[in-house]
């Protein structure tokens, strides 16, 4: 069951701040508090969804497409399409998923 008090839920509700890059009514992108690369952005849907598996099975094709299109726009915003990047999503305990709200890490630079 989705934990409404996870840290990203609090960020969405603006109960705690974030270093925001892009936000609309469906998605939020912000800098990771503990960056593992020069550019380390986290992208989240503004919905109660724990994991990639839940997102891909429980959400509409248009919601899924919208989220990944926004990821593509953020990649271009930082010109990572020119230099290269990694997209990572961790799911479950073997992946050490820390925050139980589905998120994609966008990592670029060195
Ligand atoms: P996970 O292991 O769940 O895929 O990664 C969670 C990520 O969230 C980590 O990279 C961690 O640094 C980041 N993070 C945890 N708490 C906060 C926070 O309060 N603010 C921001 N901006 N990032 C956070």
mmCIF file of N, CA and C and ligand atoms in Angstrom:
data_model
loop_
_atom_site.group_PDB
_atom_site.id
_atom_site.type_symbol
_atom_site.label_atom_id
_atom_site.label_comp_id
_atom_site.label_asym_id
_atom_site.label_seq_id
_atom_site.Cartn_x
_atom_site.Cartn_y
_atom_site.Cartn_z
ATOM 1 N N UNK A 1 0.833 -1.200 0.000
ATOM 2 C CA UNK A 1 0.000 0.000 0.000
ATOM 3 C C UNK A 1 0.871 1.254 0.000
ATOM 4 N N UNK A 2 0.427 2.239 -0.741
ATOM 5 C CA UNK A 2 1.190 3.481 -0.868
ATOM 6 C C UNK A 2 1.276 4.215 0.471
ATOM 7 N N UNK A 3 2.491 4.631 0.834
ATOM 8 C CA UNK A 3 2.725 5.380 2.076
ATOM 9 C C UNK A 3 2.627 6.883 1.782
ATOM 10 N N UNK A 4 1.543 7.499 2.223
ATOM 11 C CA UNK A 4 1.320 8.915 1.904
ATOM 12 C C UNK A 4 2.295 9.840 2.617
ATOM 13 N N UNK A 5 3.081 9.286 3.513
ATOM 14 C CA UNK A 5 4.068 10.113 4.220
ATOM 15 C C UNK A 5 5.488 9.894 3.731
ATOM 16 N N UNK A 6 5.637 9.229 2.569
ATOM 17 C CA UNK A 6 7.002 9.120 2.045
ATOM 18 C C UNK A 6 7.493 10.506 1.630
ATOM 19 N N UNK A 7 8.822 10.617 1.529
ATOM 20 C CA UNK A 7 9.428 11.954 1.355
ATOM 21 C C UNK A 7 9.006 12.625 0.043
ATOM 22 N N UNK A 8 8.792 11.830 -1.023
ATOM 23 C CA UNK A 8 8.407 12.457 -2.289
ATOM 24 C C UNK A 8 6.938 12.896 -2.256
ATOM 25 N N UNK A 9 6.109 12.178 -1.519
ATOM 26 C CA UNK A 9 4.719 12.632 -1.335
ATOM 27 C C UNK A 9 4.719 13.988 -0.620
ATOM 28 N N UNK A 10 5.618 14.134 0.353
ATOM 29 C CA UNK A 10 5.711 15.409 1.075
ATOM 30 C C UNK A 10 6.239 16.520 0.165
ATOM 31 N N UNK A 11 7.159 16.166 -0.722
ATOM 32 C CA UNK A 11 7.667 17.159 -1.687
ATOM 33 C C UNK A 11 6.540 17.581 -2.633
ATOM 34 N N UNK A 12 5.759 16.628 -3.117
ATOM 35 C CA UNK A 12 4.628 16.963 -4.006
ATOM 36 C C UNK A 12 3.654 17.898 -3.291
ATOM 37 N N UNK A 13 3.396 17.623 -2.003
ATOM 38 C CA UNK A 13 2.445 18.466 -1.235
ATOM 39 C C UNK A 13 3.080 19.765 -0.759
ATOM 40 N N UNK A 14 4.372 19.955 -1.067
ATOM 41 C CA UNK A 14 5.130 21.148 -0.682
ATOM 42 C C UNK A 14 5.274 21.289 0.835
ATOM 43 N N UNK A 15 5.235 20.149 1.503
ATOM 44 C CA UNK A 15 5.480 20.158 2.954
ATOM 45 C C UNK A 15 6.968 20.241 3.240
ATOM 46 N N UNK A 16 7.765 19.737 2.289
ATOM 47 C CA UNK A 16 9.203 19.969 2.365
ATOM 48 C C UNK A 16 9.673 20.476 0.996
ATOM 49 N N UNK A 17 10.738 21.298 1.005
ATOM 50 C CA UNK A 17 11.159 21.935 -0.247
ATOM 51 C C UNK A 17 11.954 20.999 -1.148
ATOM 52 N N UNK A 18 12.066 21.404 -2.402
ATOM 53 C CA UNK A 18 12.982 20.716 -3.321
ATOM 54 C C UNK A 18 13.554 21.752 -4.268
ATOM 55 N N UNK A 19 14.645 21.366 -4.908
ATOM 56 C CA UNK A 19 15.284 22.218 -5.917
ATOM 57 C C UNK A 19 14.649 21.858 -7.262
ATOM 58 N N UNK A 20 13.555 22.570 -7.557
ATOM 59 C CA UNK A 20 12.672 22.175 -8.656
ATOM 60 C C UNK A 20 13.244 22.543 -10.029
ATOM 61 N N UNK A 21 13.063 21.654 -10.973
ATOM 62 C CA UNK A 21 13.483 21.896 -12.355
ATOM 63 C C UNK A 21 12.276 22.095 -13.257
ATOM 64 N N UNK A 22 11.247 21.279 -13.057
ATOM 65 C CA UNK A 22 10.024 21.414 -13.861
ATOM 66 C C UNK A 22 8.865 20.827 -13.067
ATOM 67 N N UNK A 23 7.734 21.490 -13.164
ATOM 68 C CA UNK A 23 6.534 20.974 -12.497
ATOM 69 C C UNK A 23 5.307 21.357 -13.302
ATOM 70 N N UNK A 24 4.384 20.431 -13.418
ATOM 71 C CA UNK A 24 3.040 20.762 -13.888
ATOM 72 C C UNK A 24 2.063 19.942 -13.063
ATOM 73 N N UNK A 25 0.835 19.799 -13.528
ATOM 74 C CA UNK A 25 -0.143 19.094 -12.696
ATOM 75 C C UNK A 25 0.075 17.585 -12.670
ATOM 76 N N UNK A 26 0.910 17.048 -13.582
ATOM 77 C CA UNK A 26 1.078 15.592 -13.669
ATOM 78 C C UNK A 26 2.437 15.081 -13.208
ATOM 79 N N UNK A 27 3.467 15.922 -13.308
ATOM 80 C CA UNK A 27 4.832 15.445 -13.056
ATOM 81 C C UNK A 27 5.637 16.503 -12.306
ATOM 82 N N UNK A 28 6.718 16.030 -11.671
ATOM 83 C CA UNK A 28 7.638 16.944 -10.985
ATOM 84 C C UNK A 28 9.054 16.422 -11.194
ATOM 85 N N UNK A 29 9.958 17.346 -11.546
ATOM 86 C CA UNK A 29 11.379 17.023 -11.691
ATOM 87 C C UNK A 29 12.173 17.931 -10.768
ATOM 88 N N UNK A 30 13.112 17.349 -10.038
ATOM 89 C CA UNK A 30 13.900 18.125 -9.076
ATOM 90 C C UNK A 30 15.262 17.470 -8.909
ATOM 91 N N UNK A 31 16.218 18.256 -8.382
ATOM 92 C CA UNK A 31 17.568 17.735 -8.184
ATOM 93 C C UNK A 31 17.611 16.781 -6.998
ATOM 94 N N UNK A 32 18.378 15.705 -7.174
ATOM 95 C CA UNK A 32 18.598 14.763 -6.073
ATOM 96 C C UNK A 32 19.404 15.461 -4.975
ATOM 97 N N UNK A 33 19.023 15.248 -3.742
ATOM 98 C CA UNK A 33 19.676 15.904 -2.607
ATOM 99 C C UNK A 33 21.110 15.389 -2.407
ATOM 100 N N UNK A 34 21.388 14.216 -2.920
ATOM 101 C CA UNK A 34 22.707 13.600 -2.756
ATOM 102 C C UNK A 34 23.187 13.125 -4.133
ATOM 103 N N UNK A 35 23.582 14.092 -5.002
ATOM 104 C CA UNK A 35 23.829 13.744 -6.408
ATOM 105 C C UNK A 35 24.986 12.780 -6.606
ATOM 106 N N UNK A 36 24.779 11.830 -7.503
ATOM 107 C CA UNK A 36 25.808 10.826 -7.828
ATOM 108 C C UNK A 36 26.528 11.185 -9.132
ATOM 109 N N UNK A 37 26.156 12.314 -9.756
ATOM 110 C CA UNK A 37 26.788 12.784 -10.995
ATOM 111 C C UNK A 37 26.576 14.295 -11.053
ATOM 112 N N UNK A 38 27.251 14.955 -11.985
ATOM 113 C CA UNK A 38 27.109 16.423 -12.108
ATOM 114 C C UNK A 38 25.643 16.813 -12.247
ATOM 115 N N UNK A 39 24.954 16.055 -13.075
ATOM 116 C CA UNK A 39 23.504 16.257 -13.218
ATOM 117 C C UNK A 39 22.818 15.012 -12.689
ATOM 118 N N UNK A 40 21.994 15.195 -11.681
ATOM 119 C CA UNK A 40 21.255 14.065 -11.105
ATOM 120 C C UNK A 40 19.852 14.571 -10.754
ATOM 121 N N UNK A 41 18.963 14.342 -11.698
ATOM 122 C CA UNK A 41 17.588 14.811 -11.576
ATOM 123 C C UNK A 41 16.696 13.611 -11.273
ATOM 124 N N UNK A 42 15.706 13.841 -10.434
ATOM 125 C CA UNK A 42 14.687 12.826 -10.159
ATOM 126 C C UNK A 42 13.385 13.263 -10.812
ATOM 127 N N UNK A 43 12.733 12.335 -11.499
ATOM 128 C CA UNK A 43 11.433 12.609 -12.106
ATOM 129 C C UNK A 43 10.381 11.723 -11.476
ATOM 130 N N UNK A 44 9.253 12.355 -11.093
ATOM 131 C CA UNK A 44 8.177 11.575 -10.465
ATOM 132 C C UNK A 44 6.820 11.968 -11.056
ATOM 133 N N UNK A 45 5.942 10.989 -11.207
ATOM 134 C CA UNK A 45 4.547 11.330 -11.493
ATOM 135 C C UNK A 45 3.890 11.833 -10.205
ATOM 136 N N UNK A 46 2.973 12.773 -10.360
ATOM 137 C CA UNK A 46 2.242 13.278 -9.180
ATOM 138 C C UNK A 46 1.031 12.388 -8.947
ATOM 139 N N UNK A 47 1.302 11.177 -8.545
ATOM 140 C CA UNK A 47 0.237 10.200 -8.318
ATOM 141 C C UNK A 47 0.729 9.226 -7.261
ATOM 142 N N UNK A 48 -0.210 8.523 -6.659
ATOM 143 C CA UNK A 48 0.152 7.566 -5.611
ATOM 144 C C UNK A 48 0.593 6.270 -6.282
ATOM 145 N N UNK A 49 1.877 6.181 -6.578
ATOM 146 C CA UNK A 49 2.402 5.014 -7.279
ATOM 147 C C UNK A 49 3.778 4.681 -6.713
ATOM 148 N N UNK A 50 3.930 3.419 -6.342
ATOM 149 C CA UNK A 50 5.126 3.005 -5.594
ATOM 150 C C UNK A 50 6.296 2.688 -6.503
ATOM 151 N N UNK A 51 6.006 2.077 -7.644
ATOM 152 C CA UNK A 51 7.100 1.468 -8.409
ATOM 153 C C UNK A 51 6.830 1.530 -9.905
ATOM 154 N N UNK A 52 7.884 1.242 -10.676
ATOM 155 C CA UNK A 52 7.739 1.147 -12.134
ATOM 156 C C UNK A 52 6.684 0.102 -12.497
ATOM 157 N N UNK A 53 6.726 -1.052 -11.820
ATOM 158 C CA UNK A 53 5.746 -2.114 -12.140
ATOM 159 C C UNK A 53 4.320 -1.622 -11.972
ATOM 160 N N UNK A 54 4.077 -0.897 -10.887
ATOM 161 C CA UNK A 54 2.726 -0.368 -10.659
ATOM 162 C C UNK A 54 2.384 0.693 -11.703
ATOM 163 N N UNK A 55 3.353 1.548 -12.024
ATOM 164 C CA UNK A 55 3.088 2.622 -12.989
ATOM 165 C C UNK A 55 2.686 2.024 -14.339
ATOM 166 N N UNK A 56 3.444 1.038 -14.784
ATOM 167 C CA UNK A 56 3.250 0.502 -16.133
ATOM 168 C C UNK A 56 1.970 -0.348 -16.211
ATOM 169 N N UNK A 57 1.513 -0.885 -15.083
ATOM 170 C CA UNK A 57 0.310 -1.724 -15.128
ATOM 171 C C UNK A 57 -0.968 -0.965 -14.744
ATOM 172 N N UNK A 58 -0.839 0.049 -13.906
ATOM 173 C CA UNK A 58 -2.044 0.688 -13.347
ATOM 174 C C UNK A 58 -2.385 2.028 -13.994
ATOM 175 N N UNK A 59 -1.487 2.568 -14.811
ATOM 176 C CA UNK A 59 -1.725 3.890 -15.393
ATOM 177 C C UNK A 59 -2.012 3.778 -16.887
ATOM 178 N N UNK A 60 -2.626 4.847 -17.416
ATOM 179 C CA UNK A 60 -3.042 4.817 -18.826
ATOM 180 C C UNK A 60 -1.826 5.005 -19.734
ATOM 181 N N UNK A 61 -2.005 4.560 -20.975
ATOM 182 C CA UNK A 61 -0.932 4.743 -21.961
ATOM 183 C C UNK A 61 -0.573 6.210 -22.090
ATOM 184 N N UNK A 62 -1.572 7.089 -22.026
ATOM 185 C CA UNK A 62 -1.268 8.516 -22.197
ATOM 186 C C UNK A 62 -0.502 9.061 -20.999
ATOM 187 N N UNK A 63 -0.827 8.591 -19.784
ATOM 188 C CA UNK A 63 -0.056 9.035 -18.606
ATOM 189 C C UNK A 63 1.391 8.542 -18.693
ATOM 190 N N UNK A 64 1.560 7.285 -19.112
ATOM 191 C CA UNK A 64 2.908 6.708 -19.208
ATOM 192 C C UNK A 64 3.706 7.451 -20.274
ATOM 193 N N UNK A 65 3.082 7.672 -21.418
ATOM 194 C CA UNK A 65 3.769 8.384 -22.505
ATOM 195 C C UNK A 65 4.117 9.802 -22.079
ATOM 196 N N UNK A 66 3.198 10.456 -21.403
ATOM 197 C CA UNK A 66 3.434 11.838 -20.963
ATOM 198 C C UNK A 66 4.657 11.900 -20.045
ATOM 199 N N UNK A 67 4.717 10.981 -19.073
ATOM 200 C CA UNK A 67 5.835 10.991 -18.116
ATOM 201 C C UNK A 67 7.170 10.799 -18.841
ATOM 202 N N UNK A 68 7.223 9.813 -19.730
ATOM 203 C CA UNK A 68 8.504 9.546 -20.399
ATOM 204 C C UNK A 68 8.841 10.631 -21.433
ATOM 205 N N UNK A 69 7.829 11.274 -21.996
ATOM 206 C CA UNK A 69 8.113 12.428 -22.874
ATOM 207 C C UNK A 69 8.723 13.575 -22.079
ATOM 208 N N UNK A 70 8.221 13.783 -20.867
ATOM 209 C CA UNK A 70 8.797 14.851 -20.019
ATOM 210 C C UNK A 70 10.231 14.503 -19.652
ATOM 211 N N UNK A 71 10.500 13.231 -19.377
ATOM 212 C CA UNK A 71 11.896 12.827 -19.124
ATOM 213 C C UNK A 71 12.756 13.204 -20.328
ATOM 214 N N UNK A 72 12.265 12.936 -21.509
ATOM 215 C CA UNK A 72 13.008 13.261 -22.732
ATOM 216 C C UNK A 72 13.253 14.770 -22.834
ATOM 217 N N UNK A 73 12.272 15.558 -22.452
ATOM 218 C CA UNK A 73 12.443 17.027 -22.491
ATOM 219 C C UNK A 73 13.501 17.488 -21.490
ATOM 220 N N UNK A 74 13.526 16.881 -20.320
ATOM 221 C CA UNK A 74 14.540 17.254 -19.311
ATOM 222 C C UNK A 74 15.932 16.877 -19.824
ATOM 223 N N UNK A 75 16.039 15.708 -20.458
ATOM 224 C CA UNK A 75 17.321 15.287 -21.046
ATOM 225 C C UNK A 75 17.802 16.333 -22.044
ATOM 226 N N UNK A 76 16.894 16.825 -22.869
ATOM 227 C CA UNK A 76 17.268 17.835 -23.878
ATOM 228 C C UNK A 76 17.569 19.177 -23.228
ATOM 229 N N UNK A 77 16.833 19.509 -22.179
ATOM 230 C CA UNK A 77 17.065 20.780 -21.472
ATOM 231 C C UNK A 77 18.507 20.880 -20.991
ATOM 232 N N UNK A 78 19.042 19.757 -20.521
ATOM 233 C CA UNK A 78 20.427 19.739 -20.031
ATOM 234 C C UNK A 78 21.419 19.326 -21.125
ATOM 235 N N UNK A 79 20.908 19.205 -22.372
ATOM 236 C CA UNK A 79 21.732 18.815 -23.529
ATOM 237 C C UNK A 79 22.403 17.449 -23.333
ATOM 238 N N UNK A 80 21.784 16.618 -22.532
ATOM 239 C CA UNK A 80 22.353 15.290 -22.281
ATOM 240 C C UNK A 80 22.204 14.379 -23.493
ATOM 241 N N UNK A 81 21.275 14.743 -24.387
ATOM 242 C CA UNK A 81 21.144 13.963 -25.619
ATOM 243 C C UNK A 81 22.413 14.084 -26.462
ATOM 244 N N UNK A 82 23.195 15.150 -26.233
ATOM 245 C CA UNK A 82 24.457 15.334 -26.980
ATOM 246 C C UNK A 82 25.611 14.562 -26.328
ATOM 247 N N UNK A 83 25.562 14.429 -25.010
ATOM 248 C CA UNK A 83 26.735 13.923 -24.286
ATOM 249 C C UNK A 83 26.539 12.537 -23.690
ATOM 250 N N UNK A 84 25.313 12.159 -23.478
ATOM 251 C CA UNK A 84 25.012 10.845 -22.897
ATOM 252 C C UNK A 84 24.451 10.954 -21.490
ATOM 253 N N UNK A 85 23.754 9.928 -21.101
ATOM 254 C CA UNK A 85 23.067 9.936 -19.806
ATOM 255 C C UNK A 85 22.643 8.518 -19.440
ATOM 256 N N UNK A 86 22.257 8.370 -18.163
ATOM 257 C CA UNK A 86 21.667 7.107 -17.718
ATOM 258 C C UNK A 86 20.291 7.392 -17.126
ATOM 259 N N UNK A 87 19.363 6.498 -17.368
ATOM 260 C CA UNK A 87 18.066 6.508 -16.680
ATOM 261 C C UNK A 87 18.031 5.288 -15.784
ATOM 262 N N UNK A 88 17.681 5.501 -14.511
ATOM 263 C CA UNK A 88 17.645 4.393 -13.553
ATOM 264 C C UNK A 88 16.348 4.482 -12.760
ATOM 265 N N UNK A 89 15.727 3.330 -12.567
ATOM 266 C CA UNK A 89 14.670 3.272 -11.560
ATOM 267 C C UNK A 89 14.918 2.043 -10.704
ATOM 268 N N UNK A 90 14.921 2.231 -9.423
ATOM 269 C CA UNK A 90 15.131 1.138 -8.478
ATOM 270 C C UNK A 90 13.785 0.666 -7.965
ATOM 271 N N UNK A 91 13.630 -0.662 -7.916
ATOM 272 C CA UNK A 91 12.357 -1.208 -7.429
ATOM 273 C C UNK A 91 12.629 -2.347 -6.459
ATOM 274 N N UNK A 92 12.095 -2.188 -5.270
ATOM 275 C CA UNK A 92 12.145 -3.279 -4.307
ATOM 276 C C UNK A 92 13.428 -3.347 -3.513
ATOM 277 N N UNK A 93 13.477 -4.338 -2.637
ATOM 278 C CA UNK A 93 14.563 -4.374 -1.651
ATOM 279 C C UNK A 93 15.888 -4.773 -2.263
ATOM 280 N N UNK A 94 15.903 -5.664 -3.257
ATOM 281 C CA UNK A 94 17.185 -6.038 -3.850
ATOM 282 C C UNK A 94 17.817 -4.889 -4.626
ATOM 283 N N UNK A 95 16.996 -3.913 -5.024
ATOM 284 C CA UNK A 95 17.520 -2.723 -5.707
ATOM 285 C C UNK A 95 17.759 -1.580 -4.719
ATOM 286 N N UNK A 96 17.502 -1.840 -3.441
ATOM 287 C CA UNK A 96 17.656 -0.805 -2.407
ATOM 288 C C UNK A 96 16.799 0.425 -2.691
ATOM 289 N N UNK A 97 15.570 0.211 -3.160
ATOM 290 C CA UNK A 97 14.670 1.358 -3.336
ATOM 291 C C UNK A 97 14.461 2.012 -1.983
ATOM 292 N N UNK A 98 14.869 3.281 -1.920
ATOM 293 C CA UNK A 98 14.864 4.008 -0.643
ATOM 294 C C UNK A 98 13.524 4.703 -0.416
ATOM 295 N N UNK A 99 13.012 5.309 -1.489
ATOM 296 C CA UNK A 99 11.774 6.090 -1.377
ATOM 297 C C UNK A 99 10.657 5.346 -2.113
ATOM 298 N N UNK A 100 9.585 4.977 -1.404
ATOM 299 C CA UNK A 100 8.527 4.165 -2.028
ATOM 300 C C UNK A 100 7.508 4.977 -2.825
ATOM 301 N N UNK A 101 8.034 5.841 -3.683
ATOM 302 C CA UNK A 101 7.222 6.565 -4.672
ATOM 303 C C UNK A 101 7.991 6.431 -5.979
ATOM 304 N N UNK A 102 7.343 5.903 -7.011
ATOM 305 C CA UNK A 102 8.040 5.652 -8.276
ATOM 306 C C UNK A 102 8.805 6.892 -8.738
ATOM 307 N N UNK A 103 10.076 6.689 -9.062
ATOM 308 C CA UNK A 103 10.888 7.801 -9.577
ATOM 309 C C UNK A 103 11.933 7.276 -10.544
ATOM 310 N N UNK A 104 12.293 8.151 -11.474
ATOM 311 C CA UNK A 104 13.364 7.852 -12.423
ATOM 312 C C UNK A 104 14.518 8.812 -12.146
ATOM 313 N N UNK A 105 15.712 8.234 -12.016
ATOM 314 C CA UNK A 105 16.930 9.032 -11.892
ATOM 315 C C UNK A 105 17.426 9.348 -13.304
ATOM 316 N N UNK A 106 17.731 10.615 -13.564
ATOM 317 C CA UNK A 106 18.393 11.022 -14.810
ATOM 318 C C UNK A 106 19.794 11.477 -14.421
ATOM 319 N N UNK A 107 20.794 10.751 -14.895
ATOM 320 C CA UNK A 107 22.183 11.038 -14.497
ATOM 321 C C UNK A 107 22.999 11.400 -15.735
ATOM 322 N N UNK A 108 23.704 12.536 -15.652
ATOM 323 C CA UNK A 108 24.547 12.958 -16.762
ATOM 324 C C UNK A 108 25.780 13.661 -16.264
ATOM 325 N N UNK A 109 26.723 13.913 -17.163
ATOM 326 C CA UNK A 109 27.988 14.511 -16.754
ATOM 327 C C UNK A 109 28.830 13.455 -16.048
ATOM 328 N N UNK A 110 29.934 13.922 -15.430
ATOM 329 C CA UNK A 110 30.837 12.964 -14.797
ATOM 330 C C UNK A 110 30.665 12.939 -13.287
HETATM 331 P P1 LIG B 1 16.124 5.253 -4.615
HETATM 332 O O1 LIG B 1 17.189 4.439 -3.957
HETATM 333 O O2 LIG B 1 14.807 5.163 -3.877
HETATM 334 O O3 LIG B 1 16.010 4.969 -6.072
HETATM 335 O O4 LIG B 1 16.640 6.746 -4.547
HETATM 336 C C1 LIG B 1 16.080 7.739 -3.772
HETATM 337 C C2 LIG B 1 16.829 9.016 -4.081
HETATM 338 O O5 LIG B 1 16.164 10.069 -3.427
HETATM 339 C C3 LIG B 1 18.285 9.018 -3.575
HETATM 340 O O6 LIG B 1 19.157 9.275 -4.670
HETATM 341 C C4 LIG B 1 18.307 10.151 -2.543
HETATM 342 O O7 LIG B 1 19.501 10.912 -2.569
HETATM 343 C C5 LIG B 1 17.099 10.995 -2.946
HETATM 344 N N1 LIG B 1 16.468 11.693 -1.835
HETATM 345 C C6 LIG B 1 16.136 11.164 -0.618
HETATM 346 N N2 LIG B 1 15.538 12.103 0.152
HETATM 347 C C7 LIG B 1 15.506 13.236 -0.602
HETATM 348 C C8 LIG B 1 14.998 14.560 -0.352
HETATM 349 O O8 LIG B 1 14.469 14.878 0.704
HETATM 350 N N3 LIG B 1 15.122 15.461 -1.363
HETATM 351 C C9 LIG B 1 15.701 15.148 -2.566
HETATM 352 N N4 LIG B 1 15.775 16.119 -3.466
HETATM 353 N N5 LIG B 1 16.176 13.913 -2.831
HETATM 354 C C10 LIG B 1 16.079 12.970 -1.855
#
